[in-house]
mmCIF file with all atom_site columns, C-alpha atoms in Angstrom:
data_model
loop_
_atom_site.group_PDB
_atom_site.id
_atom_site.type_symbol
_atom_site.label_atom_id
_atom_site.label_alt_id
_atom_site.label_comp_id
_atom_site.label_asym_id
_atom_site.label_entity_id
_atom_site.label_seq_id
_atom_site.pdbx_PDB_ins_code
_atom_site.Cartn_x
_atom_site.Cartn_y
_atom_site.Cartn_z
_atom_site.occupancy
_atom_site.B_iso_or_equiv
_atom_site.pdbx_formal_charge
_atom_site.auth_seq_id
_atom_site.auth_comp_id
_atom_site.auth_asym_id
_atom_site.auth_atom_id
_atom_site.pdbx_PDB_model_num
ATOM 1   C CA . UNK A 1 1   ? 68.006 121.754 -17.822 1.00 66.00 ? 1   UNK A CA 1
ATOM 2   C CA . UNK A 1 2   ? 69.463 120.303 -20.964 1.00 81.00 ? 2   UNK A CA 1
ATOM 3   C CA . UNK A 1 3   ? 67.235 120.145 -24.016 1.00 91.00 ? 3   UNK A CA 1
ATOM 4   C CA . UNK A 1 4   ? 67.387 117.739 -26.908 1.00 96.00 ? 4   UNK A CA 1
ATOM 5   C CA . UNK A 1 5   ? 65.757 118.583 -30.217 1.00 96.00 ? 5   UNK A CA 1
ATOM 6   C CA . UNK A 1 6   ? 64.853 116.254 -33.030 1.00 96.00 ? 6   UNK A CA 1
ATOM 7   C CA . UNK A 1 7   ? 63.500 118.401 -35.819 1.00 95.00 ? 7   UNK A CA 1
ATOM 8   C CA . UNK A 1 8   ? 62.285 115.566 -38.050 1.00 96.00 ? 8   UNK A CA 1
ATOM 9   C CA . UNK A 1 9   ? 59.094 114.009 -36.676 1.00 95.00 ? 9   UNK A CA 1
ATOM 10  C CA . UNK A 1 10  ? 58.991 111.553 -39.597 1.00 97.00 ? 10  UNK A CA 1
ATOM 11  C CA . UNK A 1 11  ? 61.476 110.245 -42.126 1.00 97.00 ? 11  UNK A CA 1
ATOM 12  C CA . UNK A 1 12  ? 61.318 107.590 -44.793 1.00 97.00 ? 12  UNK A CA 1
ATOM 13  C CA . UNK A 1 13  ? 63.972 105.676 -46.676 1.00 98.00 ? 13  UNK A CA 1
ATOM 14  C CA . UNK A 1 14  ? 64.058 103.094 -49.419 1.00 97.00 ? 14  UNK A CA 1
ATOM 15  C CA . UNK A 1 15  ? 65.283 99.694  -48.410 1.00 97.00 ? 15  UNK A CA 1
ATOM 16  C CA . UNK A 1 16  ? 69.067 99.414  -48.898 1.00 97.00 ? 16  UNK A CA 1
ATOM 17  C CA . UNK A 1 17  ? 69.466 103.186 -49.010 1.00 97.00 ? 17  UNK A CA 1
ATOM 18  C CA . UNK A 1 18  ? 71.043 105.484 -46.414 1.00 98.00 ? 18  UNK A CA 1
ATOM 19  C CA . UNK A 1 19  ? 69.186 107.851 -44.121 1.00 98.00 ? 19  UNK A CA 1
ATOM 20  C CA . UNK A 1 20  ? 70.368 110.428 -41.603 1.00 98.00 ? 20  UNK A CA 1
ATOM 21  C CA . UNK A 1 21  ? 68.386 111.418 -38.541 1.00 98.00 ? 21  UNK A CA 1
ATOM 22  C CA . UNK A 1 22  ? 69.254 114.719 -36.931 1.00 98.00 ? 22  UNK A CA 1
ATOM 23  C CA . UNK A 1 23  ? 69.584 115.662 -33.294 1.00 98.00 ? 23  UNK A CA 1
ATOM 24  C CA . UNK A 1 24  ? 70.762 118.836 -31.632 1.00 97.00 ? 24  UNK A CA 1
ATOM 25  C CA . UNK A 1 25  ? 71.136 119.555 -27.957 1.00 97.00 ? 25  UNK A CA 1
ATOM 26  C CA . UNK A 1 26  ? 71.725 122.468 -25.695 1.00 95.00 ? 26  UNK A CA 1
ATOM 27  C CA . UNK A 1 27  ? 74.117 122.261 -22.779 1.00 93.00 ? 27  UNK A CA 1
ATOM 28  C CA . UNK A 1 28  ? 76.716 124.314 -20.983 1.00 92.00 ? 28  UNK A CA 1
ATOM 29  C CA . UNK A 1 29  ? 78.596 121.209 -19.919 1.00 91.00 ? 29  UNK A CA 1
ATOM 30  C CA . UNK A 1 30  ? 81.734 119.963 -21.609 1.00 91.00 ? 30  UNK A CA 1
ATOM 31  C CA . UNK A 1 31  ? 81.560 116.332 -20.566 1.00 92.00 ? 31  UNK A CA 1
ATOM 32  C CA . UNK A 1 32  ? 78.521 114.238 -21.356 1.00 94.00 ? 32  UNK A CA 1
ATOM 33  C CA . UNK A 1 33  ? 77.186 111.230 -23.198 1.00 94.00 ? 33  UNK A CA 1
ATOM 34  C CA . UNK A 1 34  ? 74.872 111.028 -26.168 1.00 96.00 ? 34  UNK A CA 1
ATOM 35  C CA . UNK A 1 35  ? 72.753 108.089 -27.200 1.00 96.00 ? 35  UNK A CA 1
ATOM 36  C CA . UNK A 1 36  ? 70.446 106.919 -29.923 1.00 97.00 ? 36  UNK A CA 1
ATOM 37  C CA . UNK A 1 37  ? 67.705 104.521 -28.919 1.00 96.00 ? 37  UNK A CA 1
ATOM 38  C CA . UNK A 1 38  ? 65.360 102.632 -31.213 1.00 95.00 ? 38  UNK A CA 1
ATOM 39  C CA . UNK A 1 39  ? 61.764 101.964 -30.185 1.00 90.00 ? 39  UNK A CA 1
ATOM 40  C CA . UNK A 1 40  ? 60.034 99.480  -32.510 1.00 88.00 ? 40  UNK A CA 1
ATOM 41  C CA . UNK A 1 41  ? 56.282 98.964  -32.388 1.00 81.00 ? 41  UNK A CA 1
ATOM 42  C CA . UNK A 1 42  ? 56.824 96.431  -29.576 1.00 69.00 ? 42  UNK A CA 1
ATOM 43  C CA . UNK A 1 43  ? 57.676 99.536  -27.512 1.00 70.00 ? 43  UNK A CA 1
ATOM 44  C CA . UNK A 1 44  ? 60.902 98.411  -25.834 1.00 81.00 ? 44  UNK A CA 1
ATOM 45  C CA . UNK A 1 45  ? 63.689 100.931 -26.285 1.00 87.00 ? 45  UNK A CA 1
ATOM 46  C CA . UNK A 1 46  ? 66.886 99.413  -27.535 1.00 91.00 ? 46  UNK A CA 1
ATOM 47  C CA . UNK A 1 47  ? 70.269 101.091 -27.424 1.00 93.00 ? 47  UNK A CA 1
ATOM 48  C CA . UNK A 1 48  ? 71.587 101.683 -30.936 1.00 96.00 ? 48  UNK A CA 1
ATOM 49  C CA . UNK A 1 49  ? 74.765 103.630 -30.328 1.00 96.00 ? 49  UNK A CA 1
ATOM 50  C CA . UNK A 1 50  ? 76.434 105.887 -27.792 1.00 94.00 ? 50  UNK A CA 1
ATOM 51  C CA . UNK A 1 51  ? 79.049 108.604 -27.960 1.00 95.00 ? 51  UNK A CA 1
ATOM 52  C CA . UNK A 1 52  ? 81.259 110.053 -25.255 1.00 93.00 ? 52  UNK A CA 1
ATOM 53  C CA . UNK A 1 53  ? 81.689 113.800 -25.689 1.00 93.00 ? 53  UNK A CA 1
ATOM 54  C CA . UNK A 1 54  ? 85.389 113.643 -24.894 1.00 91.00 ? 54  UNK A CA 1
ATOM 55  C CA . UNK A 1 55  ? 85.996 111.356 -27.856 1.00 90.00 ? 55  UNK A CA 1
ATOM 56  C CA . UNK A 1 56  ? 86.520 113.068 -31.171 1.00 86.00 ? 56  UNK A CA 1
ATOM 57  C CA . UNK A 1 57  ? 86.093 109.881 -33.145 1.00 93.00 ? 57  UNK A CA 1
ATOM 58  C CA . UNK A 1 58  ? 82.547 109.201 -34.259 1.00 95.00 ? 58  UNK A CA 1
ATOM 59  C CA . UNK A 1 59  ? 81.006 106.037 -32.878 1.00 95.00 ? 59  UNK A CA 1
ATOM 60  C CA . UNK A 1 60  ? 80.012 103.253 -35.255 1.00 95.00 ? 60  UNK A CA 1
ATOM 61  C CA . UNK A 1 61  ? 78.065 100.042 -34.765 1.00 94.00 ? 61  UNK A CA 1
ATOM 62  C CA . UNK A 1 62  ? 77.802 97.988  -37.926 1.00 95.00 ? 62  UNK A CA 1
ATOM 63  C CA . UNK A 1 63  ? 75.370 99.857  -40.221 1.00 97.00 ? 63  UNK A CA 1
ATOM 64  C CA . UNK A 1 64  ? 74.852 102.643 -37.684 1.00 98.00 ? 64  UNK A CA 1
ATOM 65  C CA . UNK A 1 65  ? 77.198 105.580 -37.310 1.00 97.00 ? 65  UNK A CA 1
ATOM 66  C CA . UNK A 1 66  ? 77.019 109.042 -35.870 1.00 98.00 ? 66  UNK A CA 1
ATOM 67  C CA . UNK A 1 67  ? 78.262 112.435 -36.927 1.00 97.00 ? 67  UNK A CA 1
ATOM 68  C CA . UNK A 1 68  ? 79.152 114.137 -33.668 1.00 97.00 ? 68  UNK A CA 1
ATOM 69  C CA . UNK A 1 69  ? 79.861 117.836 -33.997 1.00 96.00 ? 69  UNK A CA 1
ATOM 70  C CA . UNK A 1 70  ? 80.587 119.053 -30.471 1.00 95.00 ? 70  UNK A CA 1
ATOM 71  C CA . UNK A 1 71  ? 80.975 122.737 -31.288 1.00 95.00 ? 71  UNK A CA 1
ATOM 72  C CA . UNK A 1 72  ? 77.689 122.726 -33.164 1.00 96.00 ? 72  UNK A CA 1
ATOM 73  C CA . UNK A 1 73  ? 76.042 120.530 -30.496 1.00 96.00 ? 73  UNK A CA 1
ATOM 74  C CA . UNK A 1 74  ? 74.851 118.188 -33.195 1.00 97.00 ? 74  UNK A CA 1
ATOM 75  C CA . UNK A 1 75  ? 74.589 114.412 -33.051 1.00 97.00 ? 75  UNK A CA 1
ATOM 76  C CA . UNK A 1 76  ? 73.105 112.841 -36.164 1.00 98.00 ? 76  UNK A CA 1
ATOM 77  C CA . UNK A 1 77  ? 72.548 109.146 -36.781 1.00 98.00 ? 77  UNK A CA 1
ATOM 78  C CA . UNK A 1 78  ? 73.304 107.591 -40.141 1.00 98.00 ? 78  UNK A CA 1
ATOM 79  C CA . UNK A 1 79  ? 71.753 104.264 -41.044 1.00 98.00 ? 79  UNK A CA 1
ATOM 80  C CA . UNK A 1 80  ? 73.369 102.603 -44.039 1.00 98.00 ? 80  UNK A CA 1
ATOM 81  C CA . UNK A 1 81  ? 71.858 99.824  -46.133 1.00 97.00 ? 81  UNK A CA 1
ATOM 82  C CA . UNK A 1 82  ? 68.474 100.340 -44.458 1.00 98.00 ? 82  UNK A CA 1
ATOM 83  C CA . UNK A 1 83  ? 66.496 97.225  -43.669 1.00 97.00 ? 83  UNK A CA 1
ATOM 84  C CA . UNK A 1 84  ? 62.796 96.713  -43.019 1.00 96.00 ? 84  UNK A CA 1
ATOM 85  C CA . UNK A 1 85  ? 63.618 95.928  -39.405 1.00 94.00 ? 85  UNK A CA 1
ATOM 86  C CA . UNK A 1 86  ? 65.035 99.412  -38.963 1.00 96.00 ? 86  UNK A CA 1
ATOM 87  C CA . UNK A 1 87  ? 61.526 100.861 -39.065 1.00 96.00 ? 87  UNK A CA 1
ATOM 88  C CA . UNK A 1 88  ? 60.910 102.342 -35.619 1.00 96.00 ? 88  UNK A CA 1
ATOM 89  C CA . UNK A 1 89  ? 60.837 105.496 -33.568 1.00 94.00 ? 89  UNK A CA 1
ATOM 90  C CA . UNK A 1 90  ? 64.332 106.769 -32.911 1.00 96.00 ? 90  UNK A CA 1
ATOM 91  C CA . UNK A 1 91  ? 65.138 108.825 -29.840 1.00 96.00 ? 91  UNK A CA 1
ATOM 92  C CA . UNK A 1 92  ? 68.209 110.889 -29.216 1.00 97.00 ? 92  UNK A CA 1
ATOM 93  C CA . UNK A 1 93  ? 69.202 111.217 -25.553 1.00 96.00 ? 93  UNK A CA 1
ATOM 94  C CA . UNK A 1 94  ? 71.669 113.219 -23.487 1.00 95.00 ? 94  UNK A CA 1
ATOM 95  C CA . UNK A 1 95  ? 73.231 112.376 -20.141 1.00 93.00 ? 95  UNK A CA 1
ATOM 96  C CA . UNK A 1 96  ? 75.557 114.573 -18.152 1.00 91.00 ? 96  UNK A CA 1
ATOM 97  C CA . UNK A 1 97  ? 78.862 113.055 -17.087 1.00 87.00 ? 97  UNK A CA 1
ATOM 98  C CA . UNK A 1 98  ? 78.810 114.790 -13.724 1.00 83.00 ? 98  UNK A CA 1
ATOM 99  C CA . UNK A 1 99  ? 75.499 116.333 -12.731 1.00 78.00 ? 99  UNK A CA 1
ATOM 100 C CA . UNK A 1 100 ? 73.133 113.411 -12.377 1.00 81.00 ? 100 UNK A CA 1
ATOM 101 C CA . UNK A 1 101 ? 72.148 110.237 -14.142 1.00 83.00 ? 101 UNK A CA 1
ATOM 102 C CA . UNK A 1 102 ? 68.906 111.209 -15.773 1.00 89.00 ? 102 UNK A CA 1
ATOM 103 C CA . UNK A 1 103 ? 68.512 111.066 -19.498 1.00 93.00 ? 103 UNK A CA 1
ATOM 104 C CA . UNK A 1 104 ? 67.027 113.910 -21.483 1.00 94.00 ? 104 UNK A CA 1
ATOM 105 C CA . UNK A 1 105 ? 65.213 112.699 -24.559 1.00 95.00 ? 105 UNK A CA 1
ATOM 106 C CA . UNK A 1 106 ? 64.219 114.318 -27.801 1.00 95.00 ? 106 UNK A CA 1
ATOM 107 C CA . UNK A 1 107 ? 60.716 113.984 -29.165 1.00 93.00 ? 107 UNK A CA 1
ATOM 108 C CA . UNK A 1 108 ? 61.698 111.210 -31.543 1.00 94.00 ? 108 UNK A CA 1
ATOM 109 C CA . UNK A 1 109 ? 61.796 110.586 -35.284 1.00 96.00 ? 109 UNK A CA 1
ATOM 110 C CA . UNK A 1 110 ? 59.537 107.965 -36.797 1.00 96.00 ? 110 UNK A CA 1
ATOM 111 C CA . UNK A 1 111 ? 61.428 106.114 -39.510 1.00 97.00 ? 111 UNK A CA 1
ATOM 112 C CA . UNK A 1 112 ? 59.593 104.246 -42.259 1.00 97.00 ? 112 UNK A CA 1
ATOM 113 C CA . UNK A 1 113 ? 61.479 101.854 -44.492 1.00 97.00 ? 113 UNK A CA 1
ATOM 114 C CA . UNK A 1 114 ? 59.926 101.427 -47.933 1.00 97.00 ? 114 UNK A CA 1
ATOM 115 C CA . UNK A 1 115 ? 60.416 98.029  -49.565 1.00 95.00 ? 115 UNK A CA 1
ATOM 116 C CA . UNK B 2 1   ? 71.606 88.624  -22.991 1.00 73.00 ? 1   UNK B CA 1
ATOM 117 C CA . UNK B 2 2   ? 70.260 90.043  -19.705 1.00 79.00 ? 2   UNK B CA 1
ATOM 118 C CA . UNK B 2 3   ? 67.170 92.222  -20.015 1.00 88.00 ? 3   UNK B CA 1
ATOM 119 C CA . UNK B 2 4   ? 65.082 94.492  -17.870 1.00 93.00 ? 4   UNK B CA 1
ATOM 120 C CA . UNK B 2 5   ? 61.598 93.059  -17.430 1.00 94.00 ? 5   UNK B CA 1
ATOM 121 C CA . UNK B 2 6   ? 58.394 94.788  -16.360 1.00 96.00 ? 6   UNK B CA 1
ATOM 122 C CA . UNK B 2 7   ? 54.999 93.621  -15.193 1.00 96.00 ? 7   UNK B CA 1
ATOM 123 C CA . UNK B 2 8   ? 52.220 94.004  -16.010 1.00 96.00 ? 8   UNK B CA 1
ATOM 124 C CA . UNK B 2 9   ? 52.458 94.953  -19.663 1.00 93.00 ? 9   UNK B CA 1
ATOM 125 C CA . UNK B 2 10  ? 49.107 96.738  -19.453 1.00 95.00 ? 10  UNK B CA 1
ATOM 126 C CA . UNK B 2 11  ? 47.086 98.007  -16.513 1.00 97.00 ? 11  UNK B CA 1
ATOM 127 C CA . UNK B 2 12  ? 43.713 99.691  -16.426 1.00 97.00 ? 12  UNK B CA 1
ATOM 128 C CA . UNK B 2 13  ? 42.618 101.363 -13.223 1.00 97.00 ? 13  UNK B CA 1
ATOM 129 C CA . UNK B 2 14  ? 40.003 103.718 -11.914 1.00 97.00 ? 14  UNK B CA 1
ATOM 130 C CA . UNK B 2 15  ? 40.932 107.252 -10.982 1.00 97.00 ? 15  UNK B CA 1
ATOM 131 C CA . UNK B 2 16  ? 41.882 107.461 -7.325  1.00 97.00 ? 16  UNK B CA 1
ATOM 132 C CA . UNK B 2 17  ? 43.089 103.873 -7.100  1.00 97.00 ? 17  UNK B CA 1
ATOM 133 C CA . UNK B 2 18  ? 46.598 102.835 -6.171  1.00 97.00 ? 18  UNK B CA 1
ATOM 134 C CA . UNK B 2 19  ? 48.764 101.035 -8.700  1.00 98.00 ? 19  UNK B CA 1
ATOM 135 C CA . UNK B 2 20  ? 52.110 99.324  -8.354  1.00 97.00 ? 20  UNK B CA 1
ATOM 136 C CA . UNK B 2 21  ? 54.287 98.834  -11.390 1.00 98.00 ? 21  UNK B CA 1
ATOM 137 C CA . UNK B 2 22  ? 56.983 96.233  -11.122 1.00 97.00 ? 22  UNK B CA 1
ATOM 138 C CA . UNK B 2 23  ? 60.396 95.948  -12.672 1.00 97.00 ? 23  UNK B CA 1
ATOM 139 C CA . UNK B 2 24  ? 63.213 93.451  -12.487 1.00 96.00 ? 24  UNK B CA 1
ATOM 140 C CA . UNK B 2 25  ? 66.436 95.247  -13.415 1.00 95.00 ? 25  UNK B CA 1
ATOM 141 C CA . UNK B 2 26  ? 69.478 93.544  -14.858 1.00 91.00 ? 26  UNK B CA 1
ATOM 142 C CA . UNK B 2 27  ? 70.919 91.522  -11.997 1.00 88.00 ? 27  UNK B CA 1
ATOM 143 C CA . UNK B 2 28  ? 74.315 93.151  -11.486 1.00 85.00 ? 28  UNK B CA 1
ATOM 144 C CA . UNK B 2 29  ? 73.097 96.696  -12.018 1.00 90.00 ? 29  UNK B CA 1
ATOM 145 C CA . UNK B 2 30  ? 73.074 99.162  -9.152  1.00 88.00 ? 30  UNK B CA 1
ATOM 146 C CA . UNK B 2 31  ? 71.217 102.173 -10.558 1.00 91.00 ? 31  UNK B CA 1
ATOM 147 C CA . UNK B 2 32  ? 67.510 102.075 -11.289 1.00 94.00 ? 32  UNK B CA 1
ATOM 148 C CA . UNK B 2 33  ? 65.220 104.518 -12.993 1.00 96.00 ? 33  UNK B CA 1
ATOM 149 C CA . UNK B 2 34  ? 61.619 105.194 -13.913 1.00 97.00 ? 34  UNK B CA 1
ATOM 150 C CA . UNK B 2 35  ? 60.575 107.211 -16.935 1.00 97.00 ? 35  UNK B CA 1
ATOM 151 C CA . UNK B 2 36  ? 57.182 107.860 -18.428 1.00 96.00 ? 36  UNK B CA 1
ATOM 152 C CA . UNK B 2 37  ? 55.973 108.597 -21.924 1.00 92.00 ? 37  UNK B CA 1
ATOM 153 C CA . UNK B 2 38  ? 52.583 110.153 -22.393 1.00 93.00 ? 38  UNK B CA 1
ATOM 154 C CA . UNK B 2 39  ? 51.165 109.145 -25.756 1.00 88.00 ? 39  UNK B CA 1
ATOM 155 C CA . UNK B 2 40  ? 52.713 111.208 -28.523 1.00 83.00 ? 40  UNK B CA 1
ATOM 156 C CA . UNK B 2 41  ? 55.142 112.980 -26.223 1.00 86.00 ? 41  UNK B CA 1
ATOM 157 C CA . UNK B 2 42  ? 58.777 112.579 -25.281 1.00 88.00 ? 42  UNK B CA 1
ATOM 158 C CA . UNK B 2 43  ? 60.087 110.216 -22.688 1.00 92.00 ? 43  UNK B CA 1
ATOM 159 C CA . UNK B 2 44  ? 60.382 112.028 -19.335 1.00 95.00 ? 44  UNK B CA 1
ATOM 160 C CA . UNK B 2 45  ? 62.538 111.195 -16.357 1.00 95.00 ? 45  UNK B CA 1
ATOM 161 C CA . UNK B 2 46  ? 60.753 110.510 -13.084 1.00 97.00 ? 46  UNK B CA 1
ATOM 162 C CA . UNK B 2 47  ? 63.262 109.192 -10.573 1.00 96.00 ? 47  UNK B CA 1
ATOM 163 C CA . UNK B 2 48  ? 66.568 107.443 -10.085 1.00 94.00 ? 48  UNK B CA 1
ATOM 164 C CA . UNK B 2 49  ? 67.434 105.111 -7.215  1.00 94.00 ? 49  UNK B CA 1
ATOM 165 C CA . UNK B 2 50  ? 70.765 103.985 -5.889  1.00 90.00 ? 50  UNK B CA 1
ATOM 166 C CA . UNK B 2 51  ? 71.898 102.332 -2.679  1.00 88.00 ? 51  UNK B CA 1
ATOM 167 C CA . UNK B 2 52  ? 68.316 101.998 -1.445  1.00 89.00 ? 52  UNK B CA 1
ATOM 168 C CA . UNK B 2 53  ? 67.454 105.638 -1.759  1.00 92.00 ? 53  UNK B CA 1
ATOM 169 C CA . UNK B 2 54  ? 66.281 108.159 -4.298  1.00 94.00 ? 54  UNK B CA 1
ATOM 170 C CA . UNK B 2 55  ? 69.255 109.904 -5.863  1.00 92.00 ? 55  UNK B CA 1
ATOM 171 C CA . UNK B 2 56  ? 67.348 112.226 -8.201  1.00 92.00 ? 56  UNK B CA 1
ATOM 172 C CA . UNK B 2 57  ? 63.764 113.039 -8.970  1.00 94.00 ? 57  UNK B CA 1
ATOM 173 C CA . UNK B 2 58  ? 61.962 115.326 -11.356 1.00 94.00 ? 58  UNK B CA 1
ATOM 174 C CA . UNK B 2 59  ? 59.155 117.744 -10.596 1.00 93.00 ? 59  UNK B CA 1
ATOM 175 C CA . UNK B 2 60  ? 56.748 115.150 -11.964 1.00 94.00 ? 60  UNK B CA 1
ATOM 176 C CA . UNK B 2 61  ? 57.647 112.801 -9.115  1.00 96.00 ? 61  UNK B CA 1
ATOM 177 C CA . UNK B 2 62  ? 55.464 114.338 -6.425  1.00 94.00 ? 62  UNK B CA 1
ATOM 178 C CA . UNK B 2 63  ? 54.096 112.894 -3.177  1.00 95.00 ? 63  UNK B CA 1
ATOM 179 C CA . UNK B 2 64  ? 51.741 110.617 -5.101  1.00 96.00 ? 64  UNK B CA 1
ATOM 180 C CA . UNK B 2 65  ? 54.710 108.609 -6.341  1.00 97.00 ? 65  UNK B CA 1
ATOM 181 C CA . UNK B 2 66  ? 57.049 106.359 -4.437  1.00 97.00 ? 66  UNK B CA 1
ATOM 182 C CA . UNK B 2 67  ? 59.672 103.793 -5.317  1.00 97.00 ? 67  UNK B CA 1
ATOM 183 C CA . UNK B 2 68  ? 60.912 100.798 -3.468  1.00 95.00 ? 68  UNK B CA 1
ATOM 184 C CA . UNK B 2 69  ? 63.308 97.930  -3.816  1.00 92.00 ? 69  UNK B CA 1
ATOM 185 C CA . UNK B 2 70  ? 61.508 95.402  -1.626  1.00 87.00 ? 70  UNK B CA 1
ATOM 186 C CA . UNK B 2 71  ? 63.968 92.586  -2.217  1.00 87.00 ? 71  UNK B CA 1
ATOM 187 C CA . UNK B 2 72  ? 67.154 91.889  -4.110  1.00 78.00 ? 72  UNK B CA 1
ATOM 188 C CA . UNK B 2 73  ? 65.556 91.738  -7.510  1.00 86.00 ? 73  UNK B CA 1
ATOM 189 C CA . UNK B 2 74  ? 62.429 93.891  -7.798  1.00 93.00 ? 74  UNK B CA 1
ATOM 190 C CA . UNK B 2 75  ? 62.099 97.640  -8.182  1.00 96.00 ? 75  UNK B CA 1
ATOM 191 C CA . UNK B 2 76  ? 58.612 99.099  -7.907  1.00 97.00 ? 76  UNK B CA 1
ATOM 192 C CA . UNK B 2 77  ? 56.860 102.355 -8.695  1.00 98.00 ? 77  UNK B CA 1
ATOM 193 C CA . UNK B 2 78  ? 53.719 103.087 -6.703  1.00 97.00 ? 78  UNK B CA 1
ATOM 194 C CA . UNK B 2 79  ? 51.163 105.713 -7.598  1.00 97.00 ? 79  UNK B CA 1
ATOM 195 C CA . UNK B 2 80  ? 48.990 106.229 -4.541  1.00 96.00 ? 80  UNK B CA 1
ATOM 196 C CA . UNK B 2 81  ? 45.927 107.903 -6.009  1.00 95.00 ? 81  UNK B CA 1
ATOM 197 C CA . UNK B 2 82  ? 45.934 107.816 -9.772  1.00 97.00 ? 82  UNK B CA 1
ATOM 198 C CA . UNK B 2 83  ? 44.770 110.741 -11.874 1.00 96.00 ? 83  UNK B CA 1
ATOM 199 C CA . UNK B 2 84  ? 43.659 110.770 -15.482 1.00 97.00 ? 84  UNK B CA 1
ATOM 200 C CA . UNK B 2 85  ? 46.896 112.480 -16.462 1.00 96.00 ? 85  UNK B CA 1
ATOM 201 C CA . UNK B 2 86  ? 48.918 109.567 -15.099 1.00 97.00 ? 86  UNK B CA 1
ATOM 202 C CA . UNK B 2 87  ? 47.885 107.574 -18.157 1.00 97.00 ? 87  UNK B CA 1
ATOM 203 C CA . UNK B 2 88  ? 51.150 106.852 -19.929 1.00 96.00 ? 88  UNK B CA 1
ATOM 204 C CA . UNK B 2 89  ? 53.715 104.214 -20.747 1.00 94.00 ? 89  UNK B CA 1
ATOM 205 C CA . UNK B 2 90  ? 56.043 103.739 -17.802 1.00 97.00 ? 90  UNK B CA 1
ATOM 206 C CA . UNK B 2 91  ? 59.549 102.507 -18.486 1.00 96.00 ? 91  UNK B CA 1
ATOM 207 C CA . UNK B 2 92  ? 61.953 101.078 -15.988 1.00 96.00 ? 92  UNK B CA 1
ATOM 208 C CA . UNK B 2 93  ? 65.670 101.237 -16.707 1.00 95.00 ? 93  UNK B CA 1
ATOM 209 C CA . UNK B 2 94  ? 68.840 100.115 -15.009 1.00 94.00 ? 94  UNK B CA 1
ATOM 210 C CA . UNK B 2 95  ? 72.510 100.809 -15.398 1.00 91.00 ? 95  UNK B CA 1
ATOM 211 C CA . UNK B 2 96  ? 75.667 99.187  -14.167 1.00 83.00 ? 96  UNK B CA 1
ATOM 212 C CA . UNK B 2 97  ? 78.538 100.016 -11.910 1.00 65.00 ? 97  UNK B CA 1
ATOM 213 C CA . UNK B 2 98  ? 80.923 102.901 -12.396 1.00 58.00 ? 98  UNK B CA 1
ATOM 214 C CA . UNK B 2 99  ? 82.463 101.430 -15.511 1.00 53.00 ? 99  UNK B CA 1
ATOM 215 C CA . UNK B 2 100 ? 79.162 101.233 -17.306 1.00 55.00 ? 100 UNK B CA 1
ATOM 216 C CA . UNK B 2 101 ? 76.619 103.346 -15.507 1.00 64.00 ? 101 UNK B CA 1
ATOM 217 C CA . UNK B 2 102 ? 76.348 105.760 -18.365 1.00 78.00 ? 102 UNK B CA 1
ATOM 218 C CA . UNK B 2 103 ? 74.227 103.481 -20.498 1.00 87.00 ? 103 UNK B CA 1
ATOM 219 C CA . UNK B 2 104 ? 70.719 102.749 -19.307 1.00 91.00 ? 104 UNK B CA 1
ATOM 220 C CA . UNK B 2 105 ? 68.911 99.624  -20.427 1.00 92.00 ? 105 UNK B CA 1
ATOM 221 C CA . UNK B 2 106 ? 65.169 99.905  -20.700 1.00 93.00 ? 106 UNK B CA 1
ATOM 222 C CA . UNK B 2 107 ? 62.388 97.471  -20.053 1.00 94.00 ? 107 UNK B CA 1
ATOM 223 C CA . UNK B 2 108 ? 59.441 96.942  -22.395 1.00 92.00 ? 108 UNK B CA 1
ATOM 224 C CA . UNK B 2 109 ? 57.208 99.276  -20.438 1.00 94.00 ? 109 UNK B CA 1
ATOM 225 C CA . UNK B 2 110 ? 53.861 99.137  -18.674 1.00 96.00 ? 110 UNK B CA 1
ATOM 226 C CA . UNK B 2 111 ? 50.994 100.898 -20.364 1.00 95.00 ? 111 UNK B CA 1
ATOM 227 C CA . UNK B 2 112 ? 48.827 102.462 -17.659 1.00 97.00 ? 112 UNK B CA 1
ATOM 228 C CA . UNK B 2 113 ? 45.351 103.672 -18.465 1.00 97.00 ? 113 UNK B CA 1
ATOM 229 C CA . UNK B 2 114 ? 43.459 105.614 -15.818 1.00 97.00 ? 114 UNK B CA 1
ATOM 230 C CA . UNK B 2 115 ? 39.711 105.849 -16.332 1.00 97.00 ? 115 UNK B CA 1
#
């Protein structure tokens, strides 16, 4: 089975600063999807950004961008101009393009935003 | 914006009792999922459901678990005889048709406590 590793259990960032959350994964597949989800204290997981493995261009969504390094199997999330509302648990997730629909999640990174 | 909803938000039950967790997926979605998150641990896949049958299940999803789509809108997870270790947050998710099935949208979760 695929594994997803988030090596930073906790991170903190000053408001308006930039923070990068790391994620690595292990797979033998060449075609897959990667996701970052945000889980605020209200507990509902919200999609932040997704990346298709076949695309070389890094995905961006407003203040959120990824650094996708396929050869290194790395998928980090950069949050620019951090806001208090960005405080949450962030999960990295992997989904195969061909062998099933299930998501494989990392253990999460708890992000604190300091005013 | 359409959302996945789940009821109840919290449920407390005695060990050995049956519980049914309910989900209303996004209306035009065709793929449905259940995940669970034991406190402090990663989100784990339980089962996926498509075309009125289970399409994938994990080793966690044993004979004590079942899923059903009793009508055109609800998707349920039943635990026949709850155990203490079933205490967790249970998330329902849904995804769309072939053009968008890669992204799963999650509900707010049901927190199940087995005493």
